[in-house]
Short mmCIF file of C-alpha atoms (C1' of nucleotides) in Angstrom, two decimals:
data_model
loop_
_atom_site.label_atom_id
_atom_site.label_comp_id
_atom_site.label_asym_id
_atom_site.label_seq_id
_atom_site.Cartn_x
_atom_site.Cartn_y
_atom_site.Cartn_z
CA UNK M 1 -17.71 -8.43 26.68
CA UNK M 2 -17.13 -8.06 22.95
CA UNK M 3 -20.28 -7.93 20.90
CA UNK M 4 -20.48 -9.30 17.39
CA UNK M 5 -17.83 -7.97 15.05
CA UNK M 6 -18.82 -4.83 13.21
CA UNK M 7 -18.46 -5.15 9.47
CA UNK M 8 -16.08 -2.95 7.55
CA UNK M 9 -19.01 -1.72 5.44
CA UNK M 10 -20.55 -0.17 8.54
CA UNK M 11 -17.26 1.30 9.74
CA UNK M 12 -16.64 2.97 6.41
CA UNK M 13 -19.98 4.72 6.66
CA UNK M 14 -19.20 6.22 10.07
CA UNK M 15 -17.18 9.19 8.77
CA UNK M 16 -20.06 9.95 6.47
CA UNK M 17 -22.51 10.05 9.38
CA UNK M 18 -20.00 12.21 11.20
CA UNK M 19 -19.93 14.71 8.34
CA UNK M 20 -23.68 14.91 7.92
CA UNK M 21 -24.29 15.28 11.65
CA UNK M 22 -21.67 17.99 11.84
CA UNK M 23 -23.47 19.87 9.08
CA UNK M 24 -26.82 19.46 10.83
CA UNK M 25 -25.29 20.76 14.03
CA UNK M 26 -23.98 23.81 12.21
CA UNK M 27 -27.41 24.35 10.70
CA UNK M 28 -28.81 24.46 14.22
CA UNK M 29 -30.98 21.38 13.73
CA UNK M 30 -31.43 19.69 17.09
CA UNK M 31 -33.27 16.49 16.24
CA UNK M 32 -33.49 14.23 13.24
CA UNK M 33 -35.29 11.01 12.40
CA UNK M 34 -33.68 8.18 10.51
CA UNK M 35 -36.12 8.97 7.71
CA UNK M 36 -35.06 12.60 7.37
CA UNK M 37 -31.39 11.69 7.58
CA UNK M 38 -31.88 8.95 5.00
CA UNK M 39 -33.25 11.48 2.55
CA UNK M 40 -30.29 13.78 3.06
CA UNK M 41 -27.73 11.00 2.82
CA UNK M 42 -29.38 9.04 0.06
CA UNK M 43 -29.43 5.76 1.95
CA UNK M 44 -32.31 3.90 3.57
CA UNK M 45 -33.61 4.76 7.02
CA UNK M 46 -33.38 1.09 7.81
CA UNK M 47 -29.67 1.07 7.14
CA UNK M 48 -29.12 4.06 9.36
CA UNK M 49 -30.96 2.43 12.25
CA UNK M 50 -29.09 -0.84 11.71
CA UNK M 51 -25.74 0.90 11.53
CA UNK M 52 -26.27 2.98 14.64
CA UNK M 53 -27.57 0.00 16.59
CA UNK M 54 -24.26 -1.75 16.12
CA UNK M 55 -22.93 0.69 18.69
CA UNK M 56 -25.92 1.34 20.90
CA UNK M 57 -29.45 2.64 21.04
CA UNK M 58 -28.82 6.30 20.47
CA UNK M 59 -32.37 7.19 19.45
CA UNK M 60 -35.70 7.51 21.13
CA UNK M 61 -38.96 6.09 19.88
CA UNK M 62 -41.35 8.70 18.60
CA UNK M 63 -38.62 11.36 18.63
CA UNK M 64 -35.69 10.28 16.52
CA UNK M 65 -32.10 11.18 17.32
CA UNK M 66 -30.73 14.19 19.09
CA UNK M 67 -28.23 15.61 16.61
CA UNK M 68 -25.71 16.81 19.14
CA UNK M 69 -25.62 13.67 21.23
CA UNK M 70 -25.53 11.43 18.17
CA UNK M 71 -22.69 13.52 16.77
CA UNK M 72 -20.83 13.09 20.05
CA UNK M 73 -21.41 9.34 20.05
CA UNK M 74 -20.10 8.96 16.50
CA UNK M 75 -17.17 11.21 17.33
CA UNK M 76 -16.27 8.98 20.25
CA UNK M 77 -16.65 5.80 18.23
CA UNK M 78 -14.29 7.23 15.63
CA UNK M 79 -11.89 8.53 18.25
CA UNK M 80 -12.11 12.09 16.96
CA UNK M 81 -11.83 13.40 20.51
CA UNK M 82 -8.55 11.65 21.13
CA UNK M 83 -5.31 12.85 19.63
CA UNK M 84 -3.48 10.50 17.30
CA UNK M 85 0.12 11.45 16.81
CA UNK M 86 1.25 10.99 13.25
CA UNK M 87 4.54 11.26 11.44
CA UNK M 88 4.87 11.83 7.73
CA UNK M 89 7.62 9.82 6.10
CA UNK M 90 8.45 11.30 2.72
CA UNK M 91 8.31 15.08 2.40
CA UNK M 92 7.71 15.16 -1.33
CA UNK M 93 4.75 16.91 -2.86
CA UNK M 94 2.17 14.60 -1.33
CA UNK M 95 3.81 14.59 2.08
CA UNK M 96 3.93 18.37 2.05
CA UNK M 97 0.31 18.63 0.96
CA UNK M 98 -0.78 16.36 3.80
CA UNK M 99 1.36 18.25 6.32
CA UNK M 100 -0.37 21.45 5.30
CA UNK M 101 -3.90 20.11 5.37
CA UNK M 102 -5.55 21.53 8.48
CA UNK M 103 -8.60 19.30 8.45
CA UNK M 104 -6.77 16.31 9.87
CA UNK M 105 -5.88 18.08 13.09
CA UNK M 106 -9.53 19.04 13.56
CA UNK M 107 -10.31 15.34 13.54
CA UNK M 108 -7.65 14.50 16.09
CA UNK M 109 -4.72 13.68 13.84
CA UNK M 110 -1.71 15.77 14.75
CA UNK M 111 1.48 15.72 12.71
CA UNK M 112 4.37 15.56 15.17
CA UNK M 113 7.21 14.74 12.81
CA UNK M 114 8.21 14.81 9.15
CA UNK M 115 11.07 12.78 7.70
CA UNK M 116 12.93 12.65 4.42
CA UNK M 117 16.34 11.87 2.99
CA UNK M 118 16.58 14.75 0.56
CA UNK M 119 19.10 17.33 1.88
CA UNK M 120 17.14 20.04 0.07
CA UNK M 121 14.17 19.57 2.41
CA UNK M 122 15.78 18.22 5.59
CA UNK M 123 16.06 21.12 8.00
CA UNK M 124 13.30 23.16 6.39
CA UNK M 125 9.98 23.60 8.15
CA UNK M 126 6.64 22.51 6.73
CA UNK M 127 3.61 23.99 8.43
CA UNK M 128 5.86 24.80 11.37
CA UNK M 129 7.36 21.33 11.69
CA UNK M 130 11.03 20.76 10.97
CA UNK M 131 11.80 18.03 8.47
CA UNK M 132 14.24 15.57 10.03
CA UNK M 133 16.56 13.20 8.25
CA UNK M 134 15.16 9.70 8.16
CA UNK M 135 18.21 8.51 10.10
CA UNK M 136 16.61 10.14 13.13
CA UNK M 137 13.45 8.07 12.79
CA UNK M 138 14.33 5.41 15.35
CA UNK M 139 15.43 7.91 17.95
CA UNK M 140 12.36 10.07 17.38
CA UNK M 141 9.89 7.23 17.74
CA UNK M 142 11.58 6.01 20.90
CA UNK M 143 11.29 9.46 22.45
CA UNK M 144 7.84 10.44 21.17
CA UNK M 145 4.45 8.79 21.09
CA UNK M 146 3.71 7.98 17.47
CA UNK M 147 0.41 6.30 16.64
CA UNK M 148 0.31 6.54 12.87
CA UNK M 149 2.91 6.62 10.14
CA UNK M 150 1.90 8.35 6.93
CA UNK M 151 3.80 6.80 4.05
CA UNK M 152 4.44 9.16 1.18
CA UNK M 153 7.80 7.74 0.16
CA UNK M 154 8.64 6.56 -3.36
CA UNK M 155 7.06 3.28 -4.43
CA UNK M 156 10.08 1.02 -4.11
CA UNK M 157 10.95 2.25 -0.63
CA UNK M 158 7.48 1.78 0.79
CA UNK M 159 7.71 -1.85 2.03
CA UNK M 160 11.03 -1.25 3.81
CA UNK M 161 9.86 1.94 5.48
CA UNK M 162 6.57 0.30 6.49
CA UNK M 163 8.42 -2.60 8.00
CA UNK M 164 10.79 -0.29 9.83
CA UNK M 165 7.92 1.71 11.32
CA UNK M 166 6.15 -1.47 12.38
CA UNK M 167 9.27 -2.76 14.09
CA UNK M 168 9.57 0.53 15.94
CA UNK M 169 6.08 -0.02 17.31
CA UNK M 170 3.99 2.24 15.09
CA UNK M 171 0.59 0.51 15.03
CA UNK M 172 -1.17 2.37 12.22
CA UNK M 173 -0.02 3.01 8.69
CA UNK M 174 -1.61 5.24 6.10
CA UNK M 175 -0.14 4.20 2.79
CA UNK M 176 -0.15 6.36 -0.32
CA UNK M 177 1.88 4.05 -2.57
CA UNK M 178 -0.05 2.09 -5.20
CA UNK M 179 0.63 -1.26 -3.59
CA UNK M 180 -1.21 -3.40 -1.09
CA UNK M 181 0.93 -3.33 2.01
CA UNK M 182 0.90 -6.48 4.06
CA UNK M 183 2.83 -6.81 7.27
CA UNK M 184 3.28 -9.69 9.65
CA UNK M 185 3.24 -7.38 12.63
CA UNK M 186 0.16 -6.40 14.57
CA UNK M 187 -0.45 -3.26 12.57
CA UNK M 188 -3.51 -1.74 10.92
CA UNK M 189 -3.14 -0.32 7.45
CA UNK M 190 -5.27 1.99 5.39
CA UNK M 191 -4.32 2.25 1.76
CA UNK M 192 -5.11 5.36 -0.26
CA UNK M 193 -4.84 4.30 -3.85
CA UNK M 194 -5.29 7.55 -5.73
CA UNK M 195 -4.49 6.11 -9.12
CA UNK M 196 -6.93 3.25 -8.50
CA UNK M 197 -9.62 5.81 -7.79
CA UNK M 198 -8.73 7.72 -10.93
CA UNK M 199 -8.85 4.55 -13.02
CA UNK M 200 -12.29 3.74 -11.66
CA UNK M 201 -13.35 7.24 -12.70
CA UNK M 202 -11.93 6.58 -16.17
CA UNK M 203 -13.87 3.34 -16.37
CA UNK M 204 -17.11 4.99 -15.30
CA UNK M 205 -16.57 7.77 -17.81
CA UNK M 206 -16.16 5.31 -20.69
CA UNK M 207 -19.07 3.28 -19.46
CA UNK M 208 -21.30 6.36 -19.39
CA UNK M 209 -20.19 7.36 -22.87
CA UNK M 210 -20.97 3.90 -24.22
CA UNK M 211 -24.33 3.93 -22.52
CA UNK M 212 -25.22 7.28 -24.02
CA UNK M 213 -23.96 6.22 -27.43
CA UNK M 214 -26.11 3.08 -27.47
CA UNK M 215 -29.15 5.19 -26.58
CA UNK M 216 -29.19 6.65 -30.11
CA UNK W 1 -26.07 -5.63 -26.88
CA UNK W 2 -25.42 -4.64 -23.27
CA UNK W 3 -24.67 -7.53 -20.98
CA UNK W 4 -25.72 -7.52 -17.36
CA UNK W 5 -24.53 -4.52 -15.39
CA UNK W 6 -21.15 -5.00 -13.78
CA UNK W 7 -21.21 -4.33 -10.07
CA UNK W 8 -19.14 -1.56 -8.56
CA UNK W 9 -17.41 -4.14 -6.35
CA UNK W 10 -15.96 -5.78 -9.45
CA UNK W 11 -14.97 -2.47 -11.04
CA UNK W 12 -13.12 -1.38 -7.94
CA UNK W 13 -11.03 -4.52 -8.08
CA UNK W 14 -9.91 -3.91 -11.68
CA UNK W 15 -7.10 -1.48 -10.83
CA UNK W 16 -5.83 -4.02 -8.37
CA UNK W 17 -5.69 -6.71 -11.06
CA UNK W 18 -4.00 -4.17 -13.26
CA UNK W 19 -1.29 -3.56 -10.67
CA UNK W 20 -0.64 -7.23 -9.97
CA UNK W 21 -0.52 -8.14 -13.63
CA UNK W 22 1.85 -5.29 -14.30
CA UNK W 23 4.15 -6.60 -11.58
CA UNK W 24 3.98 -10.14 -13.01
CA UNK W 25 4.81 -8.77 -16.43
CA UNK W 26 7.84 -6.97 -15.01
CA UNK W 27 8.90 -10.19 -13.29
CA UNK W 28 8.88 -11.89 -16.66
CA UNK W 29 6.11 -14.33 -15.73
CA UNK W 30 4.21 -15.25 -18.86
CA UNK W 31 1.32 -17.35 -17.58
CA UNK W 32 -0.64 -17.52 -14.35
CA UNK W 33 -3.54 -19.56 -13.08
CA UNK W 34 -6.37 -18.08 -11.07
CA UNK W 35 -5.10 -20.15 -8.17
CA UNK W 36 -1.59 -18.68 -8.26
CA UNK W 37 -2.93 -15.17 -8.68
CA UNK W 38 -5.37 -15.70 -5.83
CA UNK W 39 -2.49 -16.56 -3.52
CA UNK W 40 -0.60 -13.43 -4.48
CA UNK W 41 -3.62 -11.18 -4.21
CA UNK W 42 -5.15 -12.77 -1.15
CA UNK W 43 -8.54 -13.32 -2.72
CA UNK W 44 -10.20 -16.53 -3.91
CA UNK W 45 -9.48 -18.04 -7.30
CA UNK W 46 -13.22 -18.29 -7.75
CA UNK W 47 -13.60 -14.55 -7.39
CA UNK W 48 -10.87 -13.90 -9.93
CA UNK W 49 -12.53 -16.15 -12.50
CA UNK W 50 -15.94 -14.62 -11.79
CA UNK W 51 -14.56 -11.09 -12.07
CA UNK W 52 -12.71 -11.69 -15.31
CA UNK W 53 -15.66 -13.46 -16.86
CA UNK W 54 -17.75 -10.32 -16.50
CA UNK W 55 -15.68 -8.99 -19.38
CA UNK W 56 -14.87 -12.09 -21.40
CA UNK W 57 -13.22 -15.46 -21.36
CA UNK W 58 -9.61 -14.41 -21.18
CA UNK W 59 -8.26 -17.74 -19.96
CA UNK W 60 -7.71 -21.16 -21.39
CA UNK W 61 -8.64 -24.43 -19.72
CA UNK W 62 -5.66 -26.37 -18.48
CA UNK W 63 -3.36 -23.41 -19.01
CA UNK W 64 -4.57 -20.41 -17.07
CA UNK W 65 -4.16 -16.85 -18.25
CA UNK W 66 -1.47 -15.33 -20.40
CA UNK W 67 -0.16 -12.48 -18.29
CA UNK W 68 0.54 -10.08 -21.11
CA UNK W 69 -2.75 -10.52 -22.90
CA UNK W 70 -4.73 -10.39 -19.67
CA UNK W 71 -2.86 -7.23 -18.71
CA UNK W 72 -3.76 -5.74 -22.06
CA UNK W 73 -7.40 -6.70 -21.67
CA UNK W 74 -7.64 -5.13 -18.22
CA UNK W 75 -5.81 -2.04 -19.49
CA UNK W 76 -8.35 -1.68 -22.26
CA UNK W 77 -11.29 -2.20 -19.93
CA UNK W 78 -9.94 0.54 -17.67
CA UNK W 79 -9.13 2.81 -20.59
CA UNK W 80 -5.48 3.11 -19.62
CA UNK W 81 -4.51 3.18 -23.29
CA UNK W 82 -6.65 6.19 -24.01
CA UNK W 83 -5.69 9.65 -22.90
CA UNK W 84 -8.03 11.44 -20.53
CA UNK W 85 -7.45 15.15 -20.42
CA UNK W 86 -7.73 16.57 -16.93
CA UNK W 87 -7.69 20.01 -15.41
CA UNK W 88 -6.85 20.73 -11.81
CA UNK W 89 -9.01 23.40 -10.25
CA UNK W 90 -7.38 24.68 -7.11
CA UNK W 91 -3.60 24.95 -7.10
CA UNK W 92 -3.15 24.72 -3.36
CA UNK W 93 -0.96 22.11 -1.74
CA UNK W 94 -3.08 19.16 -2.85
CA UNK W 95 -3.56 20.48 -6.38
CA UNK W 96 0.18 20.99 -6.70
CA UNK W 97 0.93 17.55 -5.34
CA UNK W 98 -1.42 15.96 -7.88
CA UNK W 99 0.00 18.05 -10.71
CA UNK W 100 3.46 16.77 -9.84
CA UNK W 101 2.50 13.13 -9.50
CA UNK W 102 3.82 11.36 -12.58
CA UNK W 103 1.96 8.11 -12.11
CA UNK W 104 -1.31 9.48 -13.41
CA UNK W 105 0.08 10.25 -16.82
CA UNK W 106 1.39 6.70 -17.07
CA UNK W 107 -2.18 5.53 -16.67
CA UNK W 108 -3.48 7.85 -19.35
CA UNK W 109 -4.47 10.86 -17.28
CA UNK W 110 -2.80 13.99 -18.60
CA UNK W 111 -3.04 17.33 -16.84
CA UNK W 112 -3.72 19.96 -19.50
CA UNK W 113 -4.63 22.90 -17.31
CA UNK W 114 -4.39 24.23 -13.77
CA UNK W 115 -6.61 26.98 -12.38
CA UNK W 116 -6.67 29.10 -9.27
CA UNK W 117 -7.72 32.55 -8.05
CA UNK W 118 -4.69 33.29 -5.90
CA UNK W 119 -2.53 35.93 -7.64
CA UNK W 120 0.52 34.43 -5.96
CA UNK W 121 0.21 31.23 -8.00
CA UNK W 122 -1.58 32.42 -11.15
CA UNK W 123 1.08 32.76 -13.83
CA UNK W 124 3.53 30.39 -12.18
CA UNK W 125 4.19 26.98 -13.71
CA UNK W 126 3.60 23.70 -11.92
CA UNK W 127 5.25 20.71 -13.50
CA UNK W 128 5.57 22.73 -16.68
CA UNK W 129 1.95 23.83 -16.82
CA UNK W 130 1.03 27.47 -16.34
CA UNK W 131 -1.56 28.18 -13.67
CA UNK W 132 -4.38 30.20 -15.20
CA UNK W 133 -6.84 32.42 -13.41
CA UNK W 134 -10.14 30.68 -12.88
CA UNK W 135 -11.82 33.39 -14.94
CA UNK W 136 -10.28 31.71 -17.97
CA UNK W 137 -11.95 28.39 -17.19
CA UNK W 138 -14.88 28.75 -19.57
CA UNK W 139 -12.75 29.88 -22.46
CA UNK W 140 -10.21 27.10 -21.83
CA UNK W 141 -12.80 24.33 -21.74
CA UNK W 142 -14.44 25.60 -24.89
CA UNK W 143 -11.12 25.52 -26.73
CA UNK W 144 -9.67 22.33 -25.27
CA UNK W 145 -10.90 18.80 -24.77
CA UNK W 146 -11.35 18.30 -21.03
CA UNK W 147 -12.57 14.94 -19.80
CA UNK W 148 -12.00 15.20 -16.09
CA UNK W 149 -12.00 18.02 -13.58
CA UNK W 150 -9.91 17.50 -10.47
CA UNK W 151 -11.42 19.47 -7.63
CA UNK W 152 -8.92 20.63 -5.05
CA UNK W 153 -10.61 23.91 -4.17
CA UNK W 154 -11.59 24.93 -0.64
CA UNK W 155 -14.58 23.12 0.86
CA UNK W 156 -17.19 25.84 0.49
CA UNK W 157 -16.34 26.51 -3.14
CA UNK W 158 -16.54 22.91 -4.24
CA UNK W 159 -20.25 22.65 -5.15
CA UNK W 160 -20.19 25.82 -7.23
CA UNK W 161 -17.04 24.85 -9.11
CA UNK W 162 -18.36 21.33 -9.68
CA UNK W 163 -21.57 22.73 -11.07
CA UNK W 164 -19.69 25.14 -13.28
CA UNK W 165 -17.52 22.37 -14.71
CA UNK W 166 -20.54 20.18 -15.32
CA UNK W 167 -22.33 22.99 -17.18
CA UNK W 168 -19.25 23.46 -19.32
CA UNK W 169 -19.50 19.82 -20.35
CA UNK W 170 -16.86 18.18 -18.18
CA UNK W 171 -18.18 14.67 -17.68
CA UNK W 172 -15.92 13.35 -14.94
CA UNK W 173 -15.13 14.89 -11.56
CA UNK W 174 -12.52 13.78 -9.07
CA UNK W 175 -13.46 15.44 -5.83
CA UNK W 176 -11.06 15.93 -2.92
CA UNK W 177 -13.38 17.90 -0.65
CA UNK W 178 -14.89 16.03 2.29
CA UNK W 179 -18.42 16.19 0.94
CA UNK W 180 -20.55 13.93 -1.20
CA UNK W 181 -20.97 15.76 -4.45
CA UNK W 182 -24.24 15.22 -6.20
CA UNK W 183 -25.04 16.80 -9.52
CA UNK W 184 -28.13 16.73 -11.63
CA UNK W 185 -26.10 16.67 -14.80
CA UNK W 186 -24.95 13.55 -16.57
CA UNK W 187 -21.59 13.45 -14.81
CA UNK W 188 -19.64 10.72 -13.06
CA UNK W 189 -17.99 11.57 -9.79
CA UNK W 190 -15.28 9.88 -7.77
CA UNK W 191 -14.85 11.17 -4.28
CA UNK W 192 -11.51 10.90 -2.50
CA UNK W 193 -12.29 11.39 1.13
CA UNK W 194 -8.86 11.46 2.76
CA UNK W 195 -10.11 12.42 6.19
CA UNK W 196 -12.71 9.64 6.03
CA UNK W 197 -9.93 7.18 5.30
CA UNK W 198 -7.87 8.55 8.17
CA UNK W 199 -10.83 8.29 10.55
CA UNK W 200 -11.35 4.67 9.55
CA UNK W 201 -7.69 4.09 10.35
CA UNK W 202 -8.20 5.73 13.74
CA UNK W 203 -11.19 3.50 14.39
CA UNK W 204 -9.29 0.36 13.44
CA UNK W 205 -6.38 1.41 15.65
CA UNK W 206 -8.63 1.82 18.68
CA UNK W 207 -10.41 -1.39 17.90
CA UNK W 208 -7.12 -3.29 17.72
CA UNK W 209 -5.97 -1.76 21.00
CA UNK W 210 -9.20 -2.75 22.73
CA UNK W 211 -8.93 -6.25 21.30
CA UNK W 212 -5.37 -6.62 22.57
CA UNK W 213 -6.31 -5.19 25.94
CA UNK W 214 -9.17 -7.64 26.45
CA UNK W 215 -6.83 -10.53 25.62
CA UNK W 216 -5.11 -10.12 28.97
"C1'" DT H 1 -4.06 -39.19 -23.60
"C1'" DA H 2 -4.10 -37.49 -18.68
"C1'" DG H 3 -3.75 -33.50 -15.92
"C1'" DA H 4 -4.81 -28.97 -15.22
"C1'" DT H 5 -7.64 -25.22 -15.11
"C1'" DT H 6 -11.11 -22.61 -17.03
"C1'" DG H 7 -16.06 -20.86 -17.47
"C1'" DT H 8 -20.27 -21.26 -15.32
"C1'" DT H 9 -23.95 -22.93 -12.45
"C1'" DA H 10 -25.38 -23.74 -7.84
"C1'" DA H 11 -24.80 -23.01 -2.80
"C1'" DT H 12 -23.56 -20.10 0.78
"C1'" DC H 13 -22.79 -16.14 3.08
"C1'" DG H 14 -23.35 -11.46 4.43
"C1'" DA H 15 -25.34 -7.06 3.82
"C1'" DT H 16 -29.35 -4.40 2.89
"C1'" DT H 17 -34.15 -3.62 3.21
"C1'" DA H 18 -38.78 -4.36 4.99
"C1'" DA H 19 -41.85 -4.99 8.64
"C1'" DC H 20 -43.63 -4.34 13.03
"C1'" DA H 21 -43.98 -4.65 18.08
"C1'" DA H 22 -42.24 -1.74 21.66
"C1'" DT H 23 -42.39 2.65 23.55
"C1'" DC H 24 -41.43 7.50 23.92
"C1'" DT X 1 -53.75 9.39 24.75
"C1'" DA X 2 -52.48 9.13 19.72
"C1'" DG X 3 -48.83 9.63 16.58
"C1'" DA X 4 -44.28 9.00 15.55
"C1'" DT X 5 -40.27 6.58 15.29
"C1'" DT X 6 -37.13 3.59 17.23
"C1'" DG X 7 -34.79 -1.10 17.93
"C1'" DT X 8 -34.88 -5.50 16.18
"C1'" DT X 9 -36.36 -9.59 13.82
"C1'" DA X 10 -37.41 -11.54 9.42
"C1'" DA X 11 -37.17 -11.34 4.29
"C1'" DT X 12 -34.72 -10.14 0.39
"C1'" DC X 13 -31.09 -9.17 -2.34
"C1'" DG X 14 -26.51 -9.35 -4.04
"C1'" DA X 15 -21.87 -10.79 -3.72
"C1'" DT X 16 -18.67 -14.40 -2.69
"C1'" DT X 17 -17.40 -19.11 -2.65
"C1'" DA X 18 -17.76 -23.93 -3.98
"C1'" DA X 19 -18.34 -27.37 -7.28
"C1'" DC X 20 -17.86 -29.48 -11.54
"C1'" DA X 21 -18.56 -30.34 -16.50
"C1'" DA X 22 -16.17 -28.66 -20.47
"C1'" DT X 23 -11.98 -28.51 -22.74
"C1'" DC X 24 -7.32 -27.10 -23.63
#
DNA sequence: TAGATTGTTAATCGATTAACAATC
DNA sequence: TAGATTGTTAATCGATTAACAATC
């Protein structure tokens, strides 16, 4: 039943297709060829056709792709039409920012709980959700469906909290600490390494400066 | 003078080396072989040696790598020892979270200005830095060295603000809007697509569930 | 010295691109 | 039908891994 495994490179491009198709839809464009889309997205038409064919033949020879139906296909592949229940563990600045970011809910990610230890925030509401003390985590997860744990706790607490969530049956972790989480459990992890990204930007900046300097 | 271009795949691994070497340094480990490091990092020793040799022969046959000197080399390559001056444009939740995140300064990224249009935040201080009205952006950049603009403005304002910063001579942009910024100017851009990352997590979660289901 | 481990070349693997027959 | 464009196979490119001589 399972086809060949889809490479992570392809999967990472899916949200990008999703965004571009959404924009096309809003622009009222009903059909698009891989060539036109390739020009907009700055990738090759060949890659687009290869990528999409990992999931099925969504196009039609001589016509191209119907924007709306392709958008729906990609949405389904990404699970945007489902609702993933998430909890935010760590209601510091980053946790609060994520709790307040409306875009995630549009894509099917609903924050159902926020946890912290700090008495100054426990009991307050962020974006309409009461912050609970982390002692209530076990009870909460047992009583509520929780698909994804968003980890915005301090660095040194991250492994323990991740492990605790995994033991409680949370199958997806979105980690904001600058460490590579590895768990023995059957859990999928996405790391968001903001400082890594910033350091890459710093590197590129220096590299560009050196390039320009050596032009003289 | 220029050696062969270093691939983006290698560059993206540099912060990861940086983090692992920093940890080793803190653990008091003075030397490490590519083999030992490969086991910790879960990559091949061959890749480590290939990666490092893009920048120079930092190791010694029969010995391995000196942790401290390798850490220093990687730090220099990434520019961690320089100071990049950044401004945050958009003092919403994400902008505030980034302004309050101390880790960036440790890696040489110093927030020197924060800008917004909202009268409720203009004039307040975030992490000791006064939020200025965005009308003062031009004046500020002319009077201060600004290397990097951090874009945490609303989606539809992002292209215009990016363009404005580029015209004012800001050479690095760190973009948090879910769009692929492209500028004609000589500017390097790092996109942080949080919702893309979350959607990839959602995909992986579904994929794992389907895999487990079909095991039965 | 002998053992260990690098730096580097060569082999392999996987991802991207090109090409084109199928077909709408 | 003729033109356009897909789906898919084959070719190319680049990145990862293996191998090993050099050498500390």
